Amino acid sequence: MDYSAMHPQEVKKLIREGKIDFQTSGMCAGYAQANLCILPKDYAFDFLLFCMRNPKPCPILEVGDVGSREFKAMASEGDVCTDFPKYRIWKNGVLEKEVTDISEYWQDDFVYFLIGCSFSFESEMLEADIPVRHIEENVNVPMFNTNIELASAGAFHGNMVVSMRPIPNDLVVKAVEVTAAMPKVHGAPIQIGNPEAIGILDVNHPDYGDSVTINEGEVPVFWPCGVTPQNAVMQTKPPIAITHAPGHMFITDVKNVALKY
Amino acid sequence: MDYSAMHPQEVKKLIREGKIDFQTSGMCAGYAQANLCILPKDYAFDFLLFCMRNPKPCPILEVGDVGSREFKAMASEGDVCTDFPKYRIWKNGVLEKEVTDISEYWQDDFVYFLIGCSFSFESEMLEADIPVRHIEENVNVPMFNTNIELASAGAFHGNMVVSMRPIPNDLVVKAVEVTAAMPKVHGAPIQIGNPEAIGILDVNHPDYGDSVTINEGEVPVFWPCGVTPQNAVMQTKPPIAITHAPGHMFITDVKNVALKY
């Protein structure tokens, strides 16, 4: 199946039917994808402020009303409980299980947060003839914990998580230009070519997602990643939190161009 | 006194000493100015979400930690209780009084919100040879209630407030360009030349601030205004809220250029 040319509503129908429960990179080219964090209202102000103080890893695309499962800005229809291919249930900061539907876990005091995802700008990179290795190799993007400490907000604190794409030397500047124009989906890279500088000791062993080939003449380039809230949930230990599973994103009905400067 | 060439810390010293208790347009050219809204923590999530859903009138520059009077991002030192020339105390949505120091009203559960102010881009307009009439006439900017309904968030709802500057016909496009580059301080205008379209019946009788001369060959141009939260406070009626008095702004230590795209 070529999911890259499909409309978001077609792919989300397959997700709701359980026919897609795998990672979404490369799907619905030109449409923005989103990360998820769901928290009880008591944690919502601190988390929203945490995101605002750390807009590179946590650019907010939409926040639900208290108790609401509906989308207003980022999709014309849908249900936050069924429209991601895979979710993670967290209790007191510990990952309890992964599920494909969270309807039975929904609480009236839940608030969902949609956060921009770098899968969004990958179709822009491909348009600019910049290779995206994990799409070529049909695996999930490699993601890493870092030593980059974030600004705290109330209960929330933690370090930045990053995604990595190997970029040919002569295309690094172009990759910065293309992605910098899209700050709502993480924007420009945070590090180019020196993983040790941000505490990554082995670029071939990601903390989340899959390893990809780095060819001769390519450098690893690191972008802020929307898995960062999961790191913050582990540190902050709210009684319950629900996130997407890394790489298993919400495909919005909003085109990338609408999120550019 | 020529306040336009002074550094923000010099002007804020005069404000703290009570020597400046008047409006701040034209002061500290090149530095961003900010609106204020202070609310109890119970209202903080709804208000922050209201601002995020209405970023044109309510662009967030900084949010304090619960109970904190200090600035981190927008000033190197200072006290939110003393550094505005004039404040308004609101009880249940009704303006109770105006004061120049709110220390005696401060509560441990208060959260302050600094919101971008269009005074910031006036020095950029002057640099581009666009006249700013209320600075020429040494009065406060004219501000108006409108019929533009905002996106609600929890308890918060209301209509947009706008500021008006008369712009010569041949400089209107330039005024749009200059201000559009600064979305953190309201950005581009919301209406050009047709006040009735946004519910303003008499452009010579503002709801806040002062009236200014509109010359032959000039059109009134309207920008989203950071007095909008005061309109929302009137509608939402929180038990207590504190805002700045319209036009009596916080002068940040951050230059306009740092807030541009």
Coordinates of C-alpha atoms in Angstrom, one line a residue:
Chain A
M1 CA 0.0 0.0 0.0
D2 CA 1.2 3.5 -0.8
Y3 CA 0.0 5.5 2.1
S4 CA 2.0 8.6 1.1
A5 CA -0.6 9.7 -1.5
M6 CA -3.7 9.0 0.6
H7 CA -5.8 11.6 2.2
P8 CA -5.6 11.8 6.1
Q9 CA -9.3 10.8 6.5
E10 CA -8.7 7.6 4.4
V11 CA -5.7 6.6 6.6
K12 CA -7.5 7.5 9.8
K13 CA -10.4 5.2 8.8
L14 CA -7.9 2.4 8.4
I15 CA -6.4 3.3 11.8
R16 CA -9.8 3.3 13.5
E17 CA -10.6 -0.1 11.9
G18 CA -7.3 -1.4 13.4
K19 CA -5.8 -2.0 9.9
I20 CA -2.9 0.4 10.6
D21 CA -1.3 -0.1 14.0
F22 CA 2.3 0.7 12.8
Q23 CA 4.4 3.9 12.5
T24 CA 3.2 6.7 10.3
S25 CA 6.3 8.3 8.7
G26 CA 5.8 9.0 5.1
M27 CA 2.0 8.8 5.2
C28 CA -0.2 11.5 3.6
A29 CA 2.6 13.6 2.2
G30 CA 2.1 17.3 2.7
Y31 CA -0.1 16.9 5.8
A32 CA 1.1 17.7 9.3
Q33 CA 1.4 14.9 11.9
A34 CA 1.1 15.3 15.6
N35 CA 2.3 13.9 18.9
L36 CA -0.1 13.3 21.9
C37 CA -0.1 13.8 25.6
I38 CA -3.3 13.4 27.7
L39 CA -3.3 14.5 31.4
P40 CA -5.9 15.2 34.1
K41 CA -7.0 18.8 34.3
D42 CA -5.0 19.2 37.6
Y43 CA -1.8 18.9 35.6
A44 CA -3.0 20.8 32.5
F45 CA -1.8 24.3 33.4
D46 CA 1.7 23.1 34.4
F47 CA 2.0 21.0 31.2
L48 CA 0.7 23.8 28.9
L49 CA 3.2 26.2 30.5
F50 CA 6.0 23.6 30.1
C51 CA 5.2 23.3 26.4
M52 CA 5.1 27.1 26.0
R53 CA 8.5 27.5 27.7
N54 CA 10.0 24.7 25.5
P55 CA 8.4 25.4 22.1
K56 CA 11.1 23.7 20.1
P57 CA 10.5 20.1 21.4
C58 CA 6.9 20.9 22.4
P59 CA 5.2 23.2 19.8
I60 CA 1.5 23.1 20.7
L61 CA -0.9 22.5 17.7
E62 CA -4.2 22.1 19.6
V63 CA -5.5 21.7 23.2
G64 CA -8.8 20.1 23.8
D65 CA -11.5 21.5 26.2
V66 CA -11.6 19.6 29.5
G67 CA -13.2 16.2 28.9
S68 CA -13.5 16.7 25.1
R69 CA -12.3 14.0 22.7
E70 CA -13.1 16.1 19.6
F71 CA -10.8 18.1 17.3
K72 CA -11.5 21.6 16.2
A73 CA -8.4 23.1 14.7
M74 CA -6.3 20.1 13.4
A75 CA -9.0 17.8 12.0
S76 CA -12.6 18.2 10.7
E77 CA -13.8 15.1 12.5
G78 CA -12.4 12.3 14.6
D79 CA -11.8 11.0 18.2
V80 CA -8.6 11.4 20.1
C81 CA -9.3 8.0 21.7
T82 CA -9.2 6.0 18.4
D83 CA -7.3 8.0 15.8
F84 CA -3.7 7.2 16.7
P85 CA -2.3 3.8 15.6
K86 CA -0.9 3.1 19.1
Y87 CA -1.1 4.6 22.5
R88 CA 0.9 4.3 25.8
I89 CA -0.7 4.2 29.2
W90 CA 1.5 5.7 31.9
K91 CA 0.8 5.2 35.7
N92 CA 2.9 7.3 38.1
G93 CA 5.5 7.8 35.4
V94 CA 5.8 4.1 34.6
L95 CA 4.8 2.8 31.1
E96 CA 2.1 0.2 31.9
K97 CA 1.0 -0.9 28.5
E98 CA 0.5 -0.1 24.8
V99 CA -3.0 -0.2 23.3
T100 CA -4.7 0.8 20.0
D101 CA -7.8 2.4 21.5
I102 CA -8.1 4.4 24.8
S103 CA -11.8 4.7 25.0
E104 CA -12.0 2.6 28.2
Y105 CA -9.4 4.7 29.9
W106 CA -11.0 8.1 29.1
Q107 CA -11.8 10.3 32.1
D108 CA -14.1 13.4 32.2
D109 CA -11.2 15.5 33.6
F110 CA -8.8 14.6 30.8
V111 CA -7.3 17.3 28.6
Y112 CA -5.5 16.3 25.3
F113 CA -2.5 18.2 23.9
L114 CA -1.5 17.8 20.2
I115 CA 2.1 18.6 19.6
G116 CA 3.9 19.2 16.3
C117 CA 5.8 16.2 14.8
S118 CA 8.9 16.3 12.6
F119 CA 7.3 13.6 10.3
S120 CA 5.4 16.7 8.9
F121 CA 8.5 18.3 7.3
E122 CA 9.8 15.1 5.8
S123 CA 7.7 15.5 2.7
E124 CA 9.2 19.0 2.4
M125 CA 12.7 17.5 2.7
L126 CA 11.9 15.0 0.0
E127 CA 10.5 17.8 -2.3
A128 CA 13.9 19.5 -1.8
D129 CA 15.7 16.3 -2.8
I130 CA 17.0 15.7 0.7
P131 CA 17.0 12.0 1.5
V132 CA 15.0 10.7 4.6
R133 CA 16.8 7.5 5.5
H134 CA 14.2 5.9 7.8
I135 CA 11.6 6.3 5.0
E136 CA 14.0 4.7 2.5
E137 CA 14.6 1.8 4.9
N138 CA 10.9 1.6 5.9
V139 CA 11.6 1.8 9.6
N140 CA 10.7 4.2 12.5
V141 CA 12.9 7.3 12.9
P142 CA 15.7 6.9 15.5
M143 CA 15.1 9.0 18.6
F144 CA 17.5 9.7 21.5
N145 CA 17.4 11.0 25.1
T146 CA 19.8 13.9 25.5
N147 CA 21.5 16.0 28.2
I148 CA 19.7 19.1 27.1
E149 CA 17.8 20.3 30.2
L150 CA 14.5 21.9 29.6
A151 CA 12.9 24.9 31.4
S152 CA 10.7 23.5 34.1
A153 CA 7.0 24.6 34.8
G154 CA 5.4 23.7 38.0
A155 CA 5.6 19.9 38.3
F156 CA 7.0 19.3 34.9
H157 CA 10.7 19.1 34.1
G158 CA 13.0 16.8 32.1
N159 CA 15.5 16.6 29.2
M160 CA 14.9 17.0 25.5
V161 CA 14.4 14.0 23.3
V162 CA 15.6 14.3 19.7
S163 CA 15.1 12.6 16.3
M164 CA 18.0 11.9 14.0
R165 CA 18.3 11.9 10.2
P166 CA 21.6 11.3 8.4
I167 CA 22.1 14.1 5.9
P168 CA 24.7 14.3 3.1
N169 CA 27.3 17.0 3.9
D170 CA 26.3 19.2 0.9
L171 CA 22.6 19.2 1.9
V172 CA 22.9 20.1 5.6
V173 CA 22.3 23.8 5.0
K174 CA 19.3 23.1 2.8
A175 CA 17.9 20.8 5.5
V176 CA 18.2 23.6 8.0
E177 CA 16.5 26.0 5.7
V178 CA 13.6 23.7 4.8
T179 CA 12.9 22.7 8.4
A180 CA 13.5 26.2 10.0
A181 CA 10.5 27.5 8.0
M182 CA 8.2 25.1 10.0
P183 CA 8.6 25.9 13.7
K184 CA 5.2 24.5 14.6
V185 CA 6.5 21.0 13.8
H186 CA 9.9 21.5 15.6
G187 CA 11.6 23.7 13.1
A188 CA 15.4 23.8 12.7
P189 CA 17.8 21.2 14.0
I190 CA 19.2 21.5 17.6
Q191 CA 22.5 19.8 16.8
I192 CA 24.5 19.0 13.6
G193 CA 27.2 16.3 13.4
N194 CA 28.3 16.1 17.1
P195 CA 26.0 13.6 19.0
E196 CA 28.4 13.6 22.1
A197 CA 27.8 17.3 22.6
I198 CA 24.2 16.6 23.5
G199 CA 25.0 13.4 25.5
I200 CA 24.4 10.8 22.8
L201 CA 27.2 8.2 23.1
D202 CA 26.1 5.7 20.3
V203 CA 24.3 7.1 17.4
N204 CA 23.5 3.5 16.2
H205 CA 21.6 2.6 19.3
P206 CA 18.5 4.9 19.6
D207 CA 16.5 5.0 22.8
Y208 CA 13.2 5.0 20.8
G209 CA 12.4 3.9 17.2
D210 CA 14.9 2.1 15.0
S211 CA 18.5 2.4 13.9
V212 CA 19.2 3.6 10.4
T213 CA 22.3 3.5 8.1
I214 CA 24.7 6.5 8.1
N215 CA 26.6 6.5 4.9
E216 CA 30.1 7.9 4.2
G217 CA 29.8 11.6 3.6
E218 CA 26.7 12.0 5.8
V219 CA 26.4 13.6 9.2
P220 CA 23.8 12.8 11.8
V221 CA 21.5 15.8 12.3
F222 CA 19.2 16.1 15.4
W223 CA 15.8 17.7 15.6
P224 CA 13.8 18.4 18.8
C225 CA 11.2 15.6 19.2
G226 CA 7.6 15.4 20.4
V227 CA 8.5 12.3 22.5
T228 CA 10.0 14.8 24.9
P229 CA 6.7 14.9 26.9
Q230 CA 7.0 11.2 27.6
N231 CA 10.4 11.9 29.2
A232 CA 8.7 14.6 31.3
V233 CA 5.9 12.2 32.3
M234 CA 8.5 9.8 33.5
Q235 CA 10.1 12.5 35.6
T236 CA 6.9 14.2 36.9
K237 CA 5.0 10.9 37.6
P238 CA 1.4 12.1 37.3
P239 CA -1.1 9.3 38.5
I240 CA -2.1 8.8 34.9
A241 CA -1.0 10.0 31.5
I242 CA -1.7 8.8 28.0
T243 CA 0.6 9.4 25.1
H244 CA 1.0 8.1 21.5
A245 CA 3.6 5.3 21.0
P246 CA 6.8 6.9 19.5
G247 CA 6.4 7.2 15.7
H248 CA 2.7 6.2 15.8
M249 CA 1.3 9.7 15.1
F250 CA -2.0 11.5 14.5
I251 CA -2.3 12.6 10.9
T252 CA -4.0 16.0 10.9
D253 CA -6.2 17.4 8.1
V254 CA -4.0 20.5 8.0
K255 CA -1.4 20.9 5.3
N256 CA 2.2 21.7 6.2
V257 CA 2.0 25.0 4.2
A258 CA -0.6 26.2 6.6
L259 CA 1.9 25.9 9.5
K260 CA 4.7 27.7 7.8
Y261 CA 5.8 31.3 8.6
Chain B
M1 CA 11.9 64.5 29.5
D2 CA 12.7 62.4 26.4
Y3 CA 11.8 58.9 27.5
S4 CA 12.2 57.5 24.0
A5 CA 16.0 57.2 24.2
M6 CA 16.1 55.9 27.8
H7 CA 16.9 52.3 28.8
P8 CA 14.0 50.2 30.1
Q9 CA 15.7 49.9 33.5
E10 CA 16.0 53.7 33.9
V11 CA 12.3 54.2 33.1
K12 CA 11.2 51.3 35.3
K13 CA 13.1 52.9 38.2
L14 CA 11.1 56.1 37.7
I15 CA 7.9 54.0 37.5
R16 CA 8.8 52.2 40.8
E17 CA 9.5 55.6 42.4
G18 CA 6.0 56.9 41.3
K19 CA 7.5 59.5 39.0
I20 CA 5.9 58.0 35.9
D21 CA 2.3 57.1 36.4
F22 CA 1.2 57.9 32.8
Q23 CA 1.0 56.1 29.5
T24 CA 4.1 54.6 28.0
S25 CA 3.8 54.9 24.2
G26 CA 7.0 56.1 22.6
M27 CA 9.2 55.2 25.6
C28 CA 12.4 53.2 25.2
A29 CA 12.4 53.0 21.4
G30 CA 13.3 49.5 20.2
Y31 CA 12.2 47.7 23.3
A32 CA 9.1 45.6 23.5
Q33 CA 6.2 46.6 25.8
A34 CA 3.7 44.3 27.5
N35 CA 0.2 44.0 28.7
L36 CA -0.7 42.4 32.0
C37 CA -3.3 40.0 33.4
I38 CA -3.1 38.4 36.8
L39 CA -5.5 35.6 37.9
P40 CA -5.8 33.0 40.6
K41 CA -4.3 29.6 39.7
D42 CA -7.8 28.1 39.4
Y43 CA -8.3 30.3 36.3
A44 CA -4.8 30.0 34.9
F45 CA -5.3 27.0 32.5
D46 CA -8.5 28.4 31.0
F47 CA -6.9 31.8 30.5
L48 CA -3.6 30.5 29.0
L49 CA -5.7 28.3 26.6
F50 CA -7.8 31.4 25.8
C51 CA -4.7 33.3 24.9
M52 CA -3.3 30.4 22.8
R53 CA -6.5 30.1 20.9
N54 CA -6.5 33.9 20.2
P55 CA -2.9 34.6 19.5
K56 CA -3.5 37.8 17.6
P57 CA -5.0 39.9 20.4
C58 CA -3.3 37.8 23.2
P59 CA 0.2 36.8 22.2
I60 CA 1.9 35.4 25.3
L61 CA 5.3 36.8 26.1
E62 CA 5.8 35.3 29.6
V63 CA 3.8 33.5 32.3
G64 CA 5.0 33.5 35.9
D65 CA 5.2 30.5 38.1
V66 CA 2.4 30.2 40.6
G67 CA 2.9 32.9 43.3
S68 CA 6.0 34.4 41.6
R69 CA 6.3 38.2 41.1
E70 CA 9.7 37.8 39.3
F71 CA 10.5 38.0 35.6
K72 CA 12.7 35.4 33.8
A73 CA 12.3 35.9 30.1
M74 CA 11.2 39.5 29.6
A75 CA 13.3 41.4 32.2
S76 CA 16.5 40.8 34.0
E77 CA 15.1 42.1 37.3
G78 CA 11.9 43.7 38.6
D79 CA 8.6 43.0 40.4
V80 CA 5.3 42.5 38.6
C81 CA 3.6 44.4 41.5
T82 CA 5.4 47.7 41.0
D83 CA 6.8 47.9 37.5
F84 CA 3.7 49.0 35.6
P85 CA 2.8 52.7 35.9
K86 CA -0.9 51.9 36.6
Y87 CA -3.0 48.8 37.5
R88 CA -6.6 48.0 37.5
I89 CA -8.2 45.8 40.3
W90 CA -11.2 43.8 39.1
K91 CA -13.7 42.1 41.4
N92 CA -16.3 39.7 39.8
G93 CA -15.7 41.4 36.4
V94 CA -16.2 44.9 37.7
L95 CA -13.5 47.5 37.7
E96 CA -13.0 48.4 41.4
K97 CA -10.1 50.8 41.3
E98 CA -6.9 51.9 39.7
V99 CA -3.6 51.9 41.7
T100 CA 0.1 52.3 41.0
D101 CA 1.3 49.4 43.2
I102 CA -0.4 46.0 43.8
S103 CA 1.8 44.6 46.5
E104 CA -1.0 44.7 49.1
Y105 CA -3.3 42.8 46.7
W106 CA -0.8 40.0 45.9
Q107 CA -2.0 36.4 46.6
D108 CA 0.2 33.2 46.8
D109 CA -2.0 31.6 44.2
F110 CA -1.7 34.4 41.6
V111 CA -0.3 33.7 38.2
Y112 CA 0.8 36.7 36.0
F113 CA 0.6 36.7 32.2
L114 CA 2.6 39.2 30.1
I115 CA 1.0 39.8 26.7
G116 CA 2.6 41.5 23.7
C117 CA 1.7 45.2 23.1
S118 CA 1.5 47.1 19.8
F119 CA 3.5 50.0 21.4
S120 CA 6.4 47.7 20.6
F121 CA 6.2 48.0 16.9
E122 CA 5.6 51.8 16.9
S123 CA 9.4 52.5 16.9
E124 CA 9.7 50.2 13.9
M125 CA 6.9 52.2 12.2
L126 CA 8.7 55.4 12.9
E127 CA 12.0 53.9 11.5
A128 CA 10.0 53.2 8.3
D129 CA 8.8 56.8 8.2
I130 CA 5.2 55.8 9.0
P131 CA 3.6 58.5 11.3
V132 CA 2.2 57.4 14.7
R133 CA -0.4 60.0 15.4
H134 CA -0.9 59.5 19.2
I135 CA 2.8 59.9 19.7
E136 CA 2.8 63.1 17.6
E137 CA -0.1 64.4 19.7
N138 CA 1.3 63.1 23.0
V139 CA -1.8 61.2 24.0
N140 CA -2.8 57.5 24.6
V141 CA -3.6 55.3 21.6
P142 CA -7.4 55.1 20.8
M143 CA -8.8 51.6 21.5
F144 CA -12.2 50.2 20.7
N145 CA -14.5 47.3 21.5
T146 CA -15.4 45.3 18.4
N147 CA -18.0 42.7 17.3
I148 CA -15.2 40.2 16.6
E149 CA -16.0 37.2 18.7
L150 CA -13.0 35.2 20.0
A151 CA -12.6 31.5 20.5
S152 CA -13.7 30.6 24.0
A153 CA -11.7 28.4 26.4
G154 CA -13.3 27.1 29.5
A155 CA -14.7 30.0 31.5
F156 CA -13.1 32.7 29.2
H157 CA -14.9 34.3 26.3
G158 CA -15.4 37.7 24.9
N159 CA -14.8 40.0 21.9
M160 CA -11.6 41.5 20.5
V161 CA -10.4 45.0 21.5
V162 CA -8.4 46.8 18.9
S163 CA -6.1 49.8 18.7
M164 CA -6.3 52.4 15.9
R165 CA -3.7 54.4 14.1
P166 CA -4.5 56.7 11.1
I167 CA -2.1 55.8 8.2
P168 CA -1.6 57.8 5.0
N169 CA -3.0 55.8 2.0
D170 CA 0.3 55.3 0.4
L171 CA 1.9 53.9 3.6
V172 CA -0.8 51.3 4.4
V173 CA 0.9 48.4 2.7
K174 CA 4.2 49.3 4.4
A175 CA 2.5 49.5 7.8
V176 CA 1.1 46.0 7.2
E177 CA 4.6 44.7 6.2
V178 CA 6.4 46.3 9.2
T179 CA 3.9 45.0 11.8
A180 CA 3.3 41.6 10.2
A181 CA 6.9 40.7 11.0
M182 CA 6.2 41.1 14.7
P183 CA 3.4 38.6 15.6
K184 CA 4.5 38.4 19.2
V185 CA 3.3 42.0 19.7
H186 CA 0.1 41.5 17.7
G187 CA 1.5 41.5 14.2
A188 CA -0.5 42.6 11.1
P189 CA -3.7 44.7 11.3
I190 CA -7.1 43.0 11.6
Q191 CA -9.0 45.7 9.7
I192 CA -8.1 48.5 7.2
G193 CA -10.3 51.5 6.6
N194 CA -13.7 50.1 7.4
P195 CA -14.5 50.5 11.1
E196 CA -18.2 49.6 10.7
A197 CA -17.2 46.1 9.5
I198 CA -15.9 45.3 13.0
G199 CA -18.7 47.1 14.9
I200 CA -17.0 50.5 15.5
L201 CA -19.6 53.2 14.8
D202 CA -17.6 56.3 15.7
V203 CA -13.9 56.2 15.1
N204 CA -13.6 59.6 17.0
H205 CA -14.9 58.2 20.3
P206 CA -12.7 55.3 21.5
D207 CA -13.8 53.0 24.3
Y208 CA -10.3 53.3 25.9
G209 CA -7.5 55.8 25.5
D210 CA -7.7 59.1 23.6
S211 CA -9.1 60.3 20.3
V212 CA -6.6 61.3 17.6
T213 CA -6.8 63.4 14.4
I214 CA -7.4 61.6 11.2
N215 CA -6.2 63.7 8.3
E216 CA -7.4 63.9 4.8
G217 CA -5.9 61.1 2.8
E218 CA -5.5 58.8 5.8
V219 CA -7.4 55.7 6.7
P220 CA -8.0 54.3 10.2
V221 CA -6.1 51.0 10.6
F222 CA -7.0 48.6 13.4
W223 CA -4.6 46.2 15.2
P224 CA -5.6 43.5 17.8
C225 CA -5.0 44.9 21.2
G226 CA -3.8 43.5 24.6
V227 CA -6.7 45.2 26.4
T228 CA -8.7 42.2 25.1
P229 CA -8.2 40.2 28.3
Q230 CA -9.9 43.0 30.3
N231 CA -13.0 42.6 28.1
A232 CA -12.8 38.8 28.8
V233 CA -12.4 39.5 32.5
M234 CA -15.6 41.6 32.4
Q235 CA -17.4 38.7 30.7
T236 CA -15.9 35.8 32.7
K237 CA -16.2 37.6 36.1
P238 CA -13.4 35.9 38.1
P239 CA -13.6 36.8 41.9
I240 CA -10.4 38.8 41.4
A241 CA -8.2 39.8 38.5
I242 CA -5.6 42.5 38.1
T243 CA -4.6 44.1 34.8
H244 CA -2.6 47.1 33.7
A245 CA -4.5 50.3 33.0
P246 CA -4.8 50.6 29.2
G247 CA -1.7 52.3 27.7
H248 CA 0.2 52.0 31.0
M249 CA 2.5 49.2 30.0
F250 CA 5.4 47.1 31.2
I251 CA 8.6 48.0 29.3
T252 CA 10.6 44.8 28.9
D253 CA 14.3 44.5 28.6
V254 CA 13.9 42.6 25.3
K255 CA 14.5 44.3 22.0
N256 CA 11.8 44.2 19.3
V257 CA 14.3 42.5 16.9
A258 CA 14.4 39.5 19.3
L259 CA 10.7 39.0 18.8
K260 CA 10.7 39.1 15.0
Y261 CA 10.4 36.1 12.8

